[in-house]
C-alpha cells in the first residue's frame, strides 16, 4: 500500500472527501506508526508535506462539516500520532526536515483556528481536542529543538497564546476550578484542557528555548498563576492516589511552566519570593514535591 501513497495523497488533493483515500492513507500511517522507518520519511517527504498542509488547511476552513465524519477524525488522530513519533522516534531525521513538516506555512490558518476557538460556546467542541494535538506537537518539537524559537510562526503563536489565553481571567477561572478536592471529572472539558494543558505547555516550551526578551516578564507571569499553581499542588498531593489522567497532565504542565518562568527570568531570588514569601511556604512546597516522588 505504501507504493500507492503518492497517488493517495494526489487523490486527496483533488477531492478531500474521497473516503477511500482517507482510510487508505490512515492505514499507511498506522503501519508506519508501528514500524517507525526513517526511509518512509525520506521516500515520501513531499507527499507527507502535502498531507501536513492539507490538515492545517482543513482546520482553517470556515465550514467544519468534516468534524461529523469519523473517517476524517480517525485520519487526523493517526496523523497526530505520526507527528508525535516524528518528533521523538526519528533521531536520524534532521530537525529542519521535521520542522518543515510540522510548522504551518503562514499564520493565516492559525488566526482562523483561534477565531473558531474563541467563537465556540461548546466547552467540549471536538474541534478544540483535535487542534490541541497539533499545538501540543509543536510544543514538543520546540522543546527538543530550541533553535526554532526564532521561527516567526512559533513566535506569533506563542505571543497570541500568552496574550489571549494565559494572561486572562478565563485562565484564572480554570485554575480556580482546580482548587477543589475532590474534583468533578466534568470540569476537565476540552476548553479547560486547552487553557491549562496546551497553552501552558506551549508557553513553557518557548520560554525554555528562548532566554531573551518577551512581552511579559517572568515576574508578571508568576504573579498571574504562580500562587494558584502552588496551592493546587499542596492541595492535591495529599490525595495523589486519586489523581485522574487529566489532573496529572494539568499539574505537570503547570509545573513545567512554573519551572520555565523561574529558569528563564534570570535572578531567582525576587521571583521565588512572589510565590514563596516565607521559608515555611518553601518547605511546604518541597514536601509536596517529595510526596509526588515517593508515590
PDB file of C-alpha atoms in Angstrom:
ATOM      1  CA  UNK A   1       0.000   0.000   0.000  1.00  0.00           C
ATOM      2  CA  UNK A   2       2.968   2.329   0.631  1.00  0.00           C
ATOM      3  CA  UNK A   3       3.705   2.145  -3.107  1.00  0.00           C
ATOM      4  CA  UNK A   4       0.398   3.916  -3.714  1.00  0.00           C
ATOM      5  CA  UNK A   5       0.939   6.584  -1.044  1.00  0.00           C
ATOM      6  CA  UNK A   6       1.800   9.329  -3.525  1.00  0.00           C
ATOM      7  CA  UNK A   7      -1.296   8.518  -5.592  1.00  0.00           C
ATOM      8  CA  UNK A   8      -3.462   8.520  -2.462  1.00  0.00           C
ATOM      9  CA  UNK A   9      -2.218  11.968  -1.460  1.00  0.00           C
ATOM     10  CA  UNK A  10      -2.733  13.220  -5.009  1.00  0.00           C
ATOM     11  CA  UNK A  11      -6.314  11.937  -4.881  1.00  0.00           C
ATOM     12  CA  UNK A  12      -6.805  13.687  -1.532  1.00  0.00           C
ATOM     13  CA  UNK A  13      -5.723  16.982  -3.084  1.00  0.00           C
ATOM     14  CA  UNK A  14      -8.237  16.604  -5.890  1.00  0.00           C
ATOM     15  CA  UNK A  15     -11.144  15.542  -3.696  1.00  0.00           C
ATOM     16  CA  UNK A  16     -10.623  15.707   0.069  1.00  0.00           C
ATOM     17  CA  UNK A  17     -13.955  13.984   0.685  1.00  0.00           C
ATOM     18  CA  UNK A  18     -12.890  10.798  -1.090  1.00  0.00           C
ATOM     19  CA  UNK A  19     -13.431   8.460   1.849  1.00  0.00           C
ATOM     20  CA  UNK A  20     -11.477   5.532   0.411  1.00  0.00           C
ATOM     21  CA  UNK A  21      -8.362   7.720   0.209  1.00  0.00           C
ATOM     22  CA  UNK A  22      -8.822   8.823   3.819  1.00  0.00           C
ATOM     23  CA  UNK A  23      -8.995   5.220   5.011  1.00  0.00           C
ATOM     24  CA  UNK A  24      -6.061   4.031   2.925  1.00  0.00           C
ATOM     25  CA  UNK A  25      -3.849   6.942   3.990  1.00  0.00           C
ATOM     26  CA  UNK A  26      -4.726   6.176   7.603  1.00  0.00           C
ATOM     27  CA  UNK A  27      -3.746   2.529   7.128  1.00  0.00           C
ATOM     28  CA  UNK A  28      -0.370   3.555   5.666  1.00  0.00           C
ATOM     29  CA  UNK A  29       0.298   5.889   8.609  1.00  0.00           C
ATOM     30  CA  UNK A  30      -0.819   3.276  11.147  1.00  0.00           C
ATOM     31  CA  UNK A  31       1.698   0.838   9.668  1.00  0.00           C
ATOM     32  CA  UNK A  32       4.385   3.495   9.794  1.00  0.00           C
ATOM     33  CA  UNK A  33       3.499   4.293  13.418  1.00  0.00           C
ATOM     34  CA  UNK A  34       4.281   0.668  14.224  1.00  0.00           C
ATOM     35  CA  UNK A  35       7.422   0.277  12.110  1.00  0.00           C
ATOM     36  CA  UNK A  36       8.943   3.783  12.505  1.00  0.00           C
ATOM     37  CA  UNK A  37      11.017   3.514   9.316  1.00  0.00           C
ATOM     38  CA  UNK A  38      13.056   6.613   8.519  1.00  0.00           C
ATOM     39  CA  UNK A  39      13.138   5.548   4.887  1.00  0.00           C
ATOM     40  CA  UNK A  40       9.397   6.247   4.709  1.00  0.00           C
ATOM     41  CA  UNK A  41      10.013   9.906   5.612  1.00  0.00           C
ATOM     42  CA  UNK A  42      12.794  10.221   3.050  1.00  0.00           C
ATOM     43  CA  UNK A  43      10.952   8.427   0.270  1.00  0.00           C
ATOM     44  CA  UNK A  44       7.609  10.167   0.685  1.00  0.00           C
ATOM     45  CA  UNK A  45       8.680  13.529   2.119  1.00  0.00           C
ATOM     46  CA  UNK A  46       6.828  15.598  -0.489  1.00  0.00           C
ATOM     47  CA  UNK A  47       3.613  13.618  -0.061  1.00  0.00           C
ATOM     48  CA  UNK A  48       3.817  13.887   3.725  1.00  0.00           C
ATOM     49  CA  UNK A  49       4.349  17.643   3.377  1.00  0.00           C
ATOM     50  CA  UNK A  50       1.212  17.908   1.244  1.00  0.00           C
ATOM     51  CA  UNK A  51      -0.727  15.905   3.841  1.00  0.00           C
ATOM     52  CA  UNK A  52       0.501  18.138   6.674  1.00  0.00           C
ATOM     53  CA  UNK A  53      -0.535  21.279   4.780  1.00  0.00           C
ATOM     54  CA  UNK A  54      -3.889  19.659   3.988  1.00  0.00           C
ATOM     55  CA  UNK A  55      -4.519  19.169   7.713  1.00  0.00           C
ATOM     56  CA  UNK A  56      -3.772  22.818   8.579  1.00  0.00           C
ATOM     57  CA  UNK A  57      -5.992  23.954   5.707  1.00  0.00           C
ATOM     58  CA  UNK A  58      -8.752  21.642   6.902  1.00  0.00           C
ATOM     59  CA  UNK A  59      -8.608  23.190  10.383  1.00  0.00           C
ATOM     60  CA  UNK A  60      -8.877  26.684   8.914  1.00  0.00           C
ATOM     61  CA  UNK A  61     -11.940  26.048   6.743  1.00  0.00           C
ATOM     62  CA  UNK A  62     -14.976  28.113   7.653  1.00  0.00           C
ATOM     63  CA  UNK A  63     -17.136  25.002   7.417  1.00  0.00           C
ATOM     64  CA  UNK A  64     -16.412  22.148   9.785  1.00  0.00           C
ATOM     65  CA  UNK A  65     -18.766  19.538   8.417  1.00  0.00           C
ATOM     66  CA  UNK A  66     -15.777  17.208   8.289  1.00  0.00           C
ATOM     67  CA  UNK A  67     -15.967  17.044  12.094  1.00  0.00           C
ATOM     68  CA  UNK A  68     -19.047  14.874  11.678  1.00  0.00           C
ATOM     69  CA  UNK A  69     -17.192  12.345   9.514  1.00  0.00           C
ATOM     70  CA  UNK A  70     -15.464   9.571  11.526  1.00  0.00           C
ATOM     71  CA  UNK A  71     -13.013   8.898   8.677  1.00  0.00           C
ATOM     72  CA  UNK A  72     -11.620  12.426   8.964  1.00  0.00           C
ATOM     73  CA  UNK A  73     -11.256  12.202  12.730  1.00  0.00           C
ATOM     74  CA  UNK A  74      -9.597   8.785  12.534  1.00  0.00           C
ATOM     75  CA  UNK A  75      -7.087  10.017   9.956  1.00  0.00           C
ATOM     76  CA  UNK A  76      -6.315  13.166  11.947  1.00  0.00           C
ATOM     77  CA  UNK A  77      -5.725  11.238  15.177  1.00  0.00           C
ATOM     78  CA  UNK A  78      -3.426   8.859  13.290  1.00  0.00           C
ATOM     79  CA  UNK A  79      -1.567  11.788  11.711  1.00  0.00           C
ATOM     80  CA  UNK A  80      -1.184  13.445  15.122  1.00  0.00           C
ATOM     81  CA  UNK A  81       0.447  10.263  16.452  1.00  0.00           C
ATOM     82  CA  UNK A  82       2.638  10.104  13.345  1.00  0.00           C
ATOM     83  CA  UNK A  83       3.791  13.670  14.053  1.00  0.00           C
ATOM     84  CA  UNK A  84       4.500  12.862  17.691  1.00  0.00           C
ATOM     85  CA  UNK A  85       6.554   9.864  16.605  1.00  0.00           C
ATOM     86  CA  UNK A  86       8.364  12.076  14.102  1.00  0.00           C
ATOM     87  CA  UNK A  87       9.466  14.314  16.974  1.00  0.00           C
ATOM     88  CA  UNK A  88      10.550  11.622  19.415  1.00  0.00           C
ATOM     89  CA  UNK A  89      11.433   8.489  17.431  1.00  0.00           C
ATOM     90  CA  UNK A  90      13.345   9.583  14.334  1.00  0.00           C
ATOM     91  CA  UNK A  91      16.746  10.706  15.570  1.00  0.00           C
ATOM     92  CA  UNK A  92      18.277  10.285  12.114  1.00  0.00           C
ATOM     93  CA  UNK A  93      15.818  12.737  10.543  1.00  0.00           C
ATOM     94  CA  UNK A  94      17.240  16.264  10.854  1.00  0.00           C
ATOM     95  CA  UNK A  95      15.362  18.977  12.725  1.00  0.00           C
ATOM     96  CA  UNK A  96      14.892  21.159   9.636  1.00  0.00           C
ATOM     97  CA  UNK A  97      13.066  18.350   7.866  1.00  0.00           C
ATOM     98  CA  UNK A  98      10.858  17.773  10.902  1.00  0.00           C
ATOM     99  CA  UNK A  99      10.181  21.481  11.262  1.00  0.00           C
ATOM    100  CA  UNK A 100       9.184  21.855   7.620  1.00  0.00           C
ATOM    101  CA  UNK A 101       6.592  19.111   8.106  1.00  0.00           C
ATOM    102  CA  UNK A 102       5.226  20.261  11.464  1.00  0.00           C
ATOM    103  CA  UNK A 103       5.162  24.067  11.294  1.00  0.00           C
ATOM    104  CA  UNK A 104       2.427  25.680   9.158  1.00  0.00           C
ATOM    105  CA  UNK A 105       3.482  27.818   6.206  1.00  0.00           C
ATOM    106  CA  UNK A 106       1.759  31.013   7.360  1.00  0.00           C
ATOM    107  CA  UNK A 107      -0.107  32.403  10.358  1.00  0.00           C
ATOM    108  CA  UNK A 108      -3.299  32.739   8.323  1.00  0.00           C
ATOM    109  CA  UNK A 109      -4.531  29.274   9.268  1.00  0.00           C
ATOM    110  CA  UNK A 110      -3.528  29.911  12.895  1.00  0.00           C
ATOM    111  CA  UNK A 111      -5.673  33.042  13.037  1.00  0.00           C
ATOM    112  CA  UNK A 112      -8.685  31.207  11.637  1.00  0.00           C
ATOM    113  CA  UNK A 113      -8.216  28.356  14.124  1.00  0.00           C
ATOM    114  CA  UNK A 114      -8.064  30.751  17.077  1.00  0.00           C
ATOM    115  CA  UNK A 115     -11.072  32.697  15.786  1.00  0.00           C
ATOM    116  CA  UNK A 116     -13.064  29.465  15.609  1.00  0.00           C
ATOM    117  CA  UNK A 117     -11.907  28.537  19.103  1.00  0.00           C
ATOM    118  CA  UNK A 118     -12.949  31.900  20.536  1.00  0.00           C
ATOM    119  CA  UNK A 119     -16.381  31.794  18.909  1.00  0.00           C
ATOM    120  CA  UNK A 120     -17.409  28.350  20.107  1.00  0.00           C
ATOM    121  CA  UNK A 121     -19.595  28.165  23.187  1.00  0.00           C
ATOM    122  CA  UNK A 122     -19.268  24.392  23.432  1.00  0.00           C
ATOM    123  CA  UNK A 123     -16.808  23.553  26.218  1.00  0.00           C
ATOM    124  CA  UNK A 124     -16.331  20.117  24.650  1.00  0.00           C
ATOM    125  CA  UNK A 125     -16.203  21.104  20.999  1.00  0.00           C
ATOM    126  CA  UNK A 126     -14.289  18.222  19.325  1.00  0.00           C
ATOM    127  CA  UNK A 127     -12.508  20.789  17.142  1.00  0.00           C
ATOM    128  CA  UNK A 128     -10.679  22.000  20.264  1.00  0.00           C
ATOM    129  CA  UNK A 129      -9.493  18.498  21.124  1.00  0.00           C
ATOM    130  CA  UNK A 130      -8.183  17.888  17.604  1.00  0.00           C
ATOM    131  CA  UNK A 131      -6.281  21.161  17.133  1.00  0.00           C
ATOM    132  CA  UNK A 132      -4.856  20.843  20.659  1.00  0.00           C
ATOM    133  CA  UNK A 133      -2.968  17.762  19.448  1.00  0.00           C
ATOM    134  CA  UNK A 134      -1.297  19.886  16.761  1.00  0.00           C
ATOM    135  CA  UNK A 135      -0.288  22.626  19.191  1.00  0.00           C
ATOM    136  CA  UNK A 136       0.962  20.024  21.677  1.00  0.00           C
ATOM    137  CA  UNK A 137       3.182  18.521  18.986  1.00  0.00           C
ATOM    138  CA  UNK A 138       4.571  21.946  18.085  1.00  0.00           C
ATOM    139  CA  UNK A 139       5.390  22.406  21.781  1.00  0.00           C
ATOM    140  CA  UNK A 140       7.209  19.068  21.961  1.00  0.00           C
ATOM    141  CA  UNK A 141       9.150  19.911  18.812  1.00  0.00           C
ATOM    142  CA  UNK A 142      10.157  23.345  20.106  1.00  0.00           C
ATOM    143  CA  UNK A 143      11.258  21.913  23.448  1.00  0.00           C
ATOM    144  CA  UNK A 144      13.523  19.410  21.683  1.00  0.00           C
ATOM    145  CA  UNK A 145      14.804  21.887  19.082  1.00  0.00           C
ATOM    146  CA  UNK A 146      15.440  25.196  20.819  1.00  0.00           C
ATOM    147  CA  UNK A 147      16.768  26.876  17.690  1.00  0.00           C
ATOM    148  CA  UNK A 148      13.221  27.005  16.325  1.00  0.00           C
ATOM    149  CA  UNK A 149      12.324  29.571  18.975  1.00  0.00           C
ATOM    150  CA  UNK A 150      13.396  32.047  16.271  1.00  0.00           C
ATOM    151  CA  UNK A 151      10.682  30.803  13.903  1.00  0.00           C
ATOM    152  CA  UNK A 152       8.366  33.727  13.145  1.00  0.00           C
ATOM    153  CA  UNK A 153       5.377  31.346  13.075  1.00  0.00           C
ATOM    154  CA  UNK A 154       6.139  29.887  16.514  1.00  0.00           C
ATOM    155  CA  UNK A 155       6.848  33.342  17.952  1.00  0.00           C
ATOM    156  CA  UNK A 156       3.487  34.527  16.648  1.00  0.00           C
ATOM    157  CA  UNK A 157       1.647  31.535  18.129  1.00  0.00           C
ATOM    158  CA  UNK A 158       3.361  31.969  21.498  1.00  0.00           C
ATOM    159  CA  UNK A 159       2.572  35.679  21.712  1.00  0.00           C
ATOM    160  CA  UNK A 160      -1.029  35.031  20.742  1.00  0.00           C
ATOM    161  CA  UNK A 161      -1.416  32.253  23.297  1.00  0.00           C
ATOM    162  CA  UNK A 162       0.074  34.222  26.172  1.00  0.00           C
ATOM    163  CA  UNK A 163      -1.935  37.393  25.436  1.00  0.00           C
ATOM    164  CA  UNK A 164      -5.273  35.846  24.546  1.00  0.00           C
ATOM    165  CA  UNK A 165      -5.330  32.769  26.770  1.00  0.00           C
ATOM    166  CA  UNK A 166      -2.719  32.540  29.531  1.00  0.00           C
ATOM    167  CA  UNK A 167      -2.778  36.109  30.871  1.00  0.00           C
ATOM    168  CA  UNK A 168      -6.562  36.216  31.074  1.00  0.00           C
ATOM    169  CA  UNK A 169      -9.361  35.899  33.588  1.00  0.00           C
ATOM    170  CA  UNK A 170     -10.506  32.744  31.794  1.00  0.00           C
ATOM    171  CA  UNK A 171      -7.176  31.055  32.532  1.00  0.00           C
ATOM    172  CA  UNK A 172      -7.592  32.048  36.182  1.00  0.00           C
ATOM    173  CA  UNK A 173     -11.138  30.689  36.108  1.00  0.00           C
ATOM    174  CA  UNK A 174      -9.907  27.270  35.021  1.00  0.00           C
ATOM    175  CA  UNK A 175      -7.155  27.406  37.646  1.00  0.00           C
ATOM    176  CA  UNK A 176      -9.748  28.165  40.308  1.00  0.00           C
ATOM    177  CA  UNK A 177     -11.665  25.062  39.287  1.00  0.00           C
ATOM    178  CA  UNK A 178      -8.620  23.039  40.341  1.00  0.00           C
ATOM    179  CA  UNK A 179      -8.827  24.485  43.866  1.00  0.00           C
ATOM    180  CA  UNK A 180     -11.372  21.805  44.773  1.00  0.00           C
ATOM    181  CA  UNK A 181     -10.985  18.401  46.327  1.00  0.00           C
ATOM    182  CA  UNK A 182     -12.330  16.034  45.266  1.00  0.00           C
ATOM    183  CA  UNK A 183     -12.561  17.235  41.679  1.00  0.00           C
ATOM    184  CA  UNK A 184     -15.527  16.502  39.481  1.00  0.00           C
ATOM    185  CA  UNK A 185     -14.388  14.853  36.221  1.00  0.00           C
ATOM    186  CA  UNK A 186     -16.788  17.152  34.386  1.00  0.00           C
ATOM    187  CA  UNK A 187     -14.538  20.188  34.906  1.00  0.00           C
ATOM    188  CA  UNK A 188     -11.944  18.772  32.524  1.00  0.00           C
ATOM    189  CA  UNK A 189     -13.604  19.972  29.350  1.00  0.00           C
ATOM    190  CA  UNK A 190     -11.764  20.307  26.044  1.00  0.00           C
ATOM    191  CA  UNK A 191     -11.569  24.060  26.622  1.00  0.00           C
ATOM    192  CA  UNK A 192     -10.251  23.659  30.169  1.00  0.00           C
ATOM    193  CA  UNK A 193      -7.513  21.310  28.954  1.00  0.00           C
ATOM    194  CA  UNK A 194      -6.637  23.646  26.091  1.00  0.00           C
ATOM    195  CA  UNK A 195      -6.068  26.526  28.504  1.00  0.00           C
ATOM    196  CA  UNK A 196      -4.313  24.696  31.333  1.00  0.00           C
ATOM    197  CA  UNK A 197      -2.526  21.894  29.477  1.00  0.00           C
ATOM    198  CA  UNK A 198      -1.943  23.003  25.886  1.00  0.00           C
ATOM    199  CA  UNK A 199      -1.346  26.736  26.425  1.00  0.00           C
ATOM    200  CA  UNK A 200       0.852  26.165  29.490  1.00  0.00           C
ATOM    201  CA  UNK A 201       2.880  23.586  27.566  1.00  0.00           C
ATOM    202  CA  UNK A 202       3.354  25.866  24.559  1.00  0.00           C
ATOM    203  CA  UNK A 203       4.462  28.828  26.652  1.00  0.00           C
ATOM    204  CA  UNK A 204       6.804  26.778  28.834  1.00  0.00           C
ATOM    205  CA  UNK A 205       8.469  25.229  25.760  1.00  0.00           C
ATOM    206  CA  UNK A 206       9.039  28.670  24.279  1.00  0.00           C
ATOM    207  CA  UNK A 207      10.436  30.167  27.487  1.00  0.00           C
ATOM    208  CA  UNK A 208      12.696  27.166  27.988  1.00  0.00           C
ATOM    209  CA  UNK A 209      14.039  27.586  24.456  1.00  0.00           C
ATOM    210  CA  UNK A 210      14.375  31.372  24.344  1.00  0.00           C
ATOM    211  CA  UNK A 211      16.045  33.141  27.268  1.00  0.00           C
ATOM    212  CA  UNK A 212      15.570  36.620  25.783  1.00  0.00           C
ATOM    213  CA  UNK A 213      13.114  39.483  25.874  1.00  0.00           C
ATOM    214  CA  UNK A 214       9.446  38.595  25.932  1.00  0.00           C
ATOM    215  CA  UNK A 215       6.210  40.569  26.004  1.00  0.00           C
ATOM    216  CA  UNK A 216       5.800  39.656  29.700  1.00  0.00           C
ATOM    217  CA  UNK A 217       8.401  39.339  32.421  1.00  0.00           C
ATOM    218  CA  UNK A 218       8.772  36.183  34.468  1.00  0.00           C
ATOM    219  CA  UNK A 219       7.566  38.170  37.485  1.00  0.00           C
ATOM    220  CA  UNK A 220       4.352  39.128  35.682  1.00  0.00           C
ATOM    221  CA  UNK A 221       3.723  35.534  34.687  1.00  0.00           C
ATOM    222  CA  UNK A 222       4.375  34.219  38.194  1.00  0.00           C
ATOM    223  CA  UNK A 223       2.136  36.877  39.730  1.00  0.00           C
ATOM    224  CA  UNK A 224      -0.616  35.703  37.407  1.00  0.00           C
ATOM    225  CA  UNK A 225      -0.544  31.956  38.035  1.00  0.00           C
ATOM    226  CA  UNK A 226       2.256  31.065  40.492  1.00  0.00           C
ATOM    227  CA  UNK A 227       0.318  31.147  43.755  1.00  0.00           C
ATOM    228  CA  UNK A 228      -2.562  29.214  42.203  1.00  0.00           C
ATOM    229  CA  UNK A 229      -0.188  26.524  40.976  1.00  0.00           C
ATOM    230  CA  UNK A 230       1.461  26.125  44.382  1.00  0.00           C
ATOM    231  CA  UNK A 231      -1.875  25.955  46.212  1.00  0.00           C
ATOM    232  CA  UNK A 232      -3.210  23.403  43.722  1.00  0.00           C
ATOM    233  CA  UNK A 233      -0.115  21.269  44.203  1.00  0.00           C
ATOM    234  CA  UNK A 234      -0.269  21.466  48.015  1.00  0.00           C
ATOM    235  CA  UNK A 235      -3.948  20.540  47.983  1.00  0.00           C
ATOM    236  CA  UNK A 236      -3.798  17.581  45.634  1.00  0.00           C
ATOM    237  CA  UNK A 237      -0.549  15.962  46.751  1.00  0.00           C
ATOM    238  CA  UNK A 238      -2.481  14.859  49.825  1.00  0.00           C
ATOM    239  CA  UNK A 239      -4.592  12.602  47.573  1.00  0.00           C
ATOM    240  CA  UNK A 240      -2.172  11.537  44.824  1.00  0.00           C
ATOM    241  CA  UNK A 241      -3.656   8.061  44.646  1.00  0.00           C
ATOM    242  CA  UNK A 242      -6.934   9.526  43.363  1.00  0.00           C
ATOM    243  CA  UNK A 243      -5.445  11.676  40.592  1.00  0.00           C
ATOM    244  CA  UNK A 244      -7.064  11.312  37.190  1.00  0.00           C
ATOM    245  CA  UNK A 245      -5.039  11.406  33.989  1.00  0.00           C
ATOM    246  CA  UNK A 246      -6.453  14.879  33.296  1.00  0.00           C
ATOM    247  CA  UNK A 247      -5.423  16.271  36.684  1.00  0.00           C
ATOM    248  CA  UNK A 248      -1.970  14.756  36.302  1.00  0.00           C
ATOM    249  CA  UNK A 249      -1.393  16.357  32.917  1.00  0.00           C
ATOM    250  CA  UNK A 250      -2.627  19.749  34.167  1.00  0.00           C
ATOM    251  CA  UNK A 251      -0.308  19.680  37.182  1.00  0.00           C
ATOM    252  CA  UNK A 252       2.629  18.522  35.050  1.00  0.00           C
ATOM    253  CA  UNK A 253       2.198  21.365  32.569  1.00  0.00           C
ATOM    254  CA  UNK A 254       1.671  23.964  35.292  1.00  0.00           C
ATOM    255  CA  UNK A 255       4.841  22.691  36.966  1.00  0.00           C
ATOM    256  CA  UNK A 256       6.708  22.929  33.655  1.00  0.00           C
ATOM    257  CA  UNK A 257       5.504  26.486  33.149  1.00  0.00           C
ATOM    258  CA  UNK A 258       6.435  27.398  36.713  1.00  0.00           C
ATOM    259  CA  UNK A 259       9.909  25.917  36.249  1.00  0.00           C
ATOM    260  CA  UNK A 260      10.385  27.642  32.905  1.00  0.00           C
ATOM    261  CA  UNK A 261       9.464  31.023  34.389  1.00  0.00           C
ATOM    262  CA  UNK A 262      11.914  30.555  37.246  1.00  0.00           C
ATOM    263  CA  UNK A 263      14.691  29.318  34.942  1.00  0.00           C
ATOM    264  CA  UNK A 264      14.097  31.886  32.215  1.00  0.00           C
ATOM    265  CA  UNK A 265      13.839  35.019  34.322  1.00  0.00           C
ATOM    266  CA  UNK A 266      17.459  35.440  35.385  1.00  0.00           C
ATOM    267  CA  UNK A 267      17.800  36.416  39.059  1.00  0.00           C
ATOM    268  CA  UNK A 268      15.948  33.781  41.077  1.00  0.00           C
ATOM    269  CA  UNK A 269      15.600  35.404  44.490  1.00  0.00           C
ATOM    270  CA  UNK A 270      12.996  38.098  43.719  1.00  0.00           C
ATOM    271  CA  UNK A 271      10.995  35.689  41.580  1.00  0.00           C
ATOM    272  CA  UNK A 272      10.692  32.934  44.151  1.00  0.00           C
ATOM    273  CA  UNK A 273       9.561  35.448  46.774  1.00  0.00           C
ATOM    274  CA  UNK A 274       6.448  36.018  44.666  1.00  0.00           C
ATOM    275  CA  UNK A 275       5.167  32.530  45.458  1.00  0.00           C
ATOM    276  CA  UNK A 276       7.311  31.637  48.477  1.00  0.00           C
ATOM    277  CA  UNK A 277       7.238  34.688  50.774  1.00  0.00           C
ATOM    278  CA  UNK A 278       8.461  32.679  53.788  1.00  0.00           C
ATOM    279  CA  UNK A 279      10.789  29.772  54.451  1.00  0.00           C
ATOM    280  CA  UNK A 280       7.784  27.798  55.675  1.00  0.00           C
ATOM    281  CA  UNK A 281       5.997  28.142  52.324  1.00  0.00           C
ATOM    282  CA  UNK A 282       9.137  26.950  50.546  1.00  0.00           C
ATOM    283  CA  UNK A 283       9.364  23.915  52.825  1.00  0.00           C
ATOM    284  CA  UNK A 284       5.690  23.080  52.265  1.00  0.00           C
ATOM    285  CA  UNK A 285       6.244  23.138  48.514  1.00  0.00           C
ATOM    286  CA  UNK A 286       9.311  20.912  48.777  1.00  0.00           C
ATOM    287  CA  UNK A 287       7.356  18.482  50.961  1.00  0.00           C
ATOM    288  CA  UNK A 288       4.637  18.347  48.297  1.00  0.00           C
ATOM    289  CA  UNK A 289       7.215  17.512  45.621  1.00  0.00           C
ATOM    290  CA  UNK A 290       8.651  14.789  47.854  1.00  0.00           C
ATOM    291  CA  UNK A 291       5.179  13.269  48.245  1.00  0.00           C
ATOM    292  CA  UNK A 292       4.919  13.047  44.461  1.00  0.00           C
ATOM    293  CA  UNK A 293       8.349  11.426  44.168  1.00  0.00           C
ATOM    294  CA  UNK A 294       7.609   8.979  46.974  1.00  0.00           C
ATOM    295  CA  UNK A 295       4.355   7.955  45.335  1.00  0.00           C
TER     296      UNK A 295
END
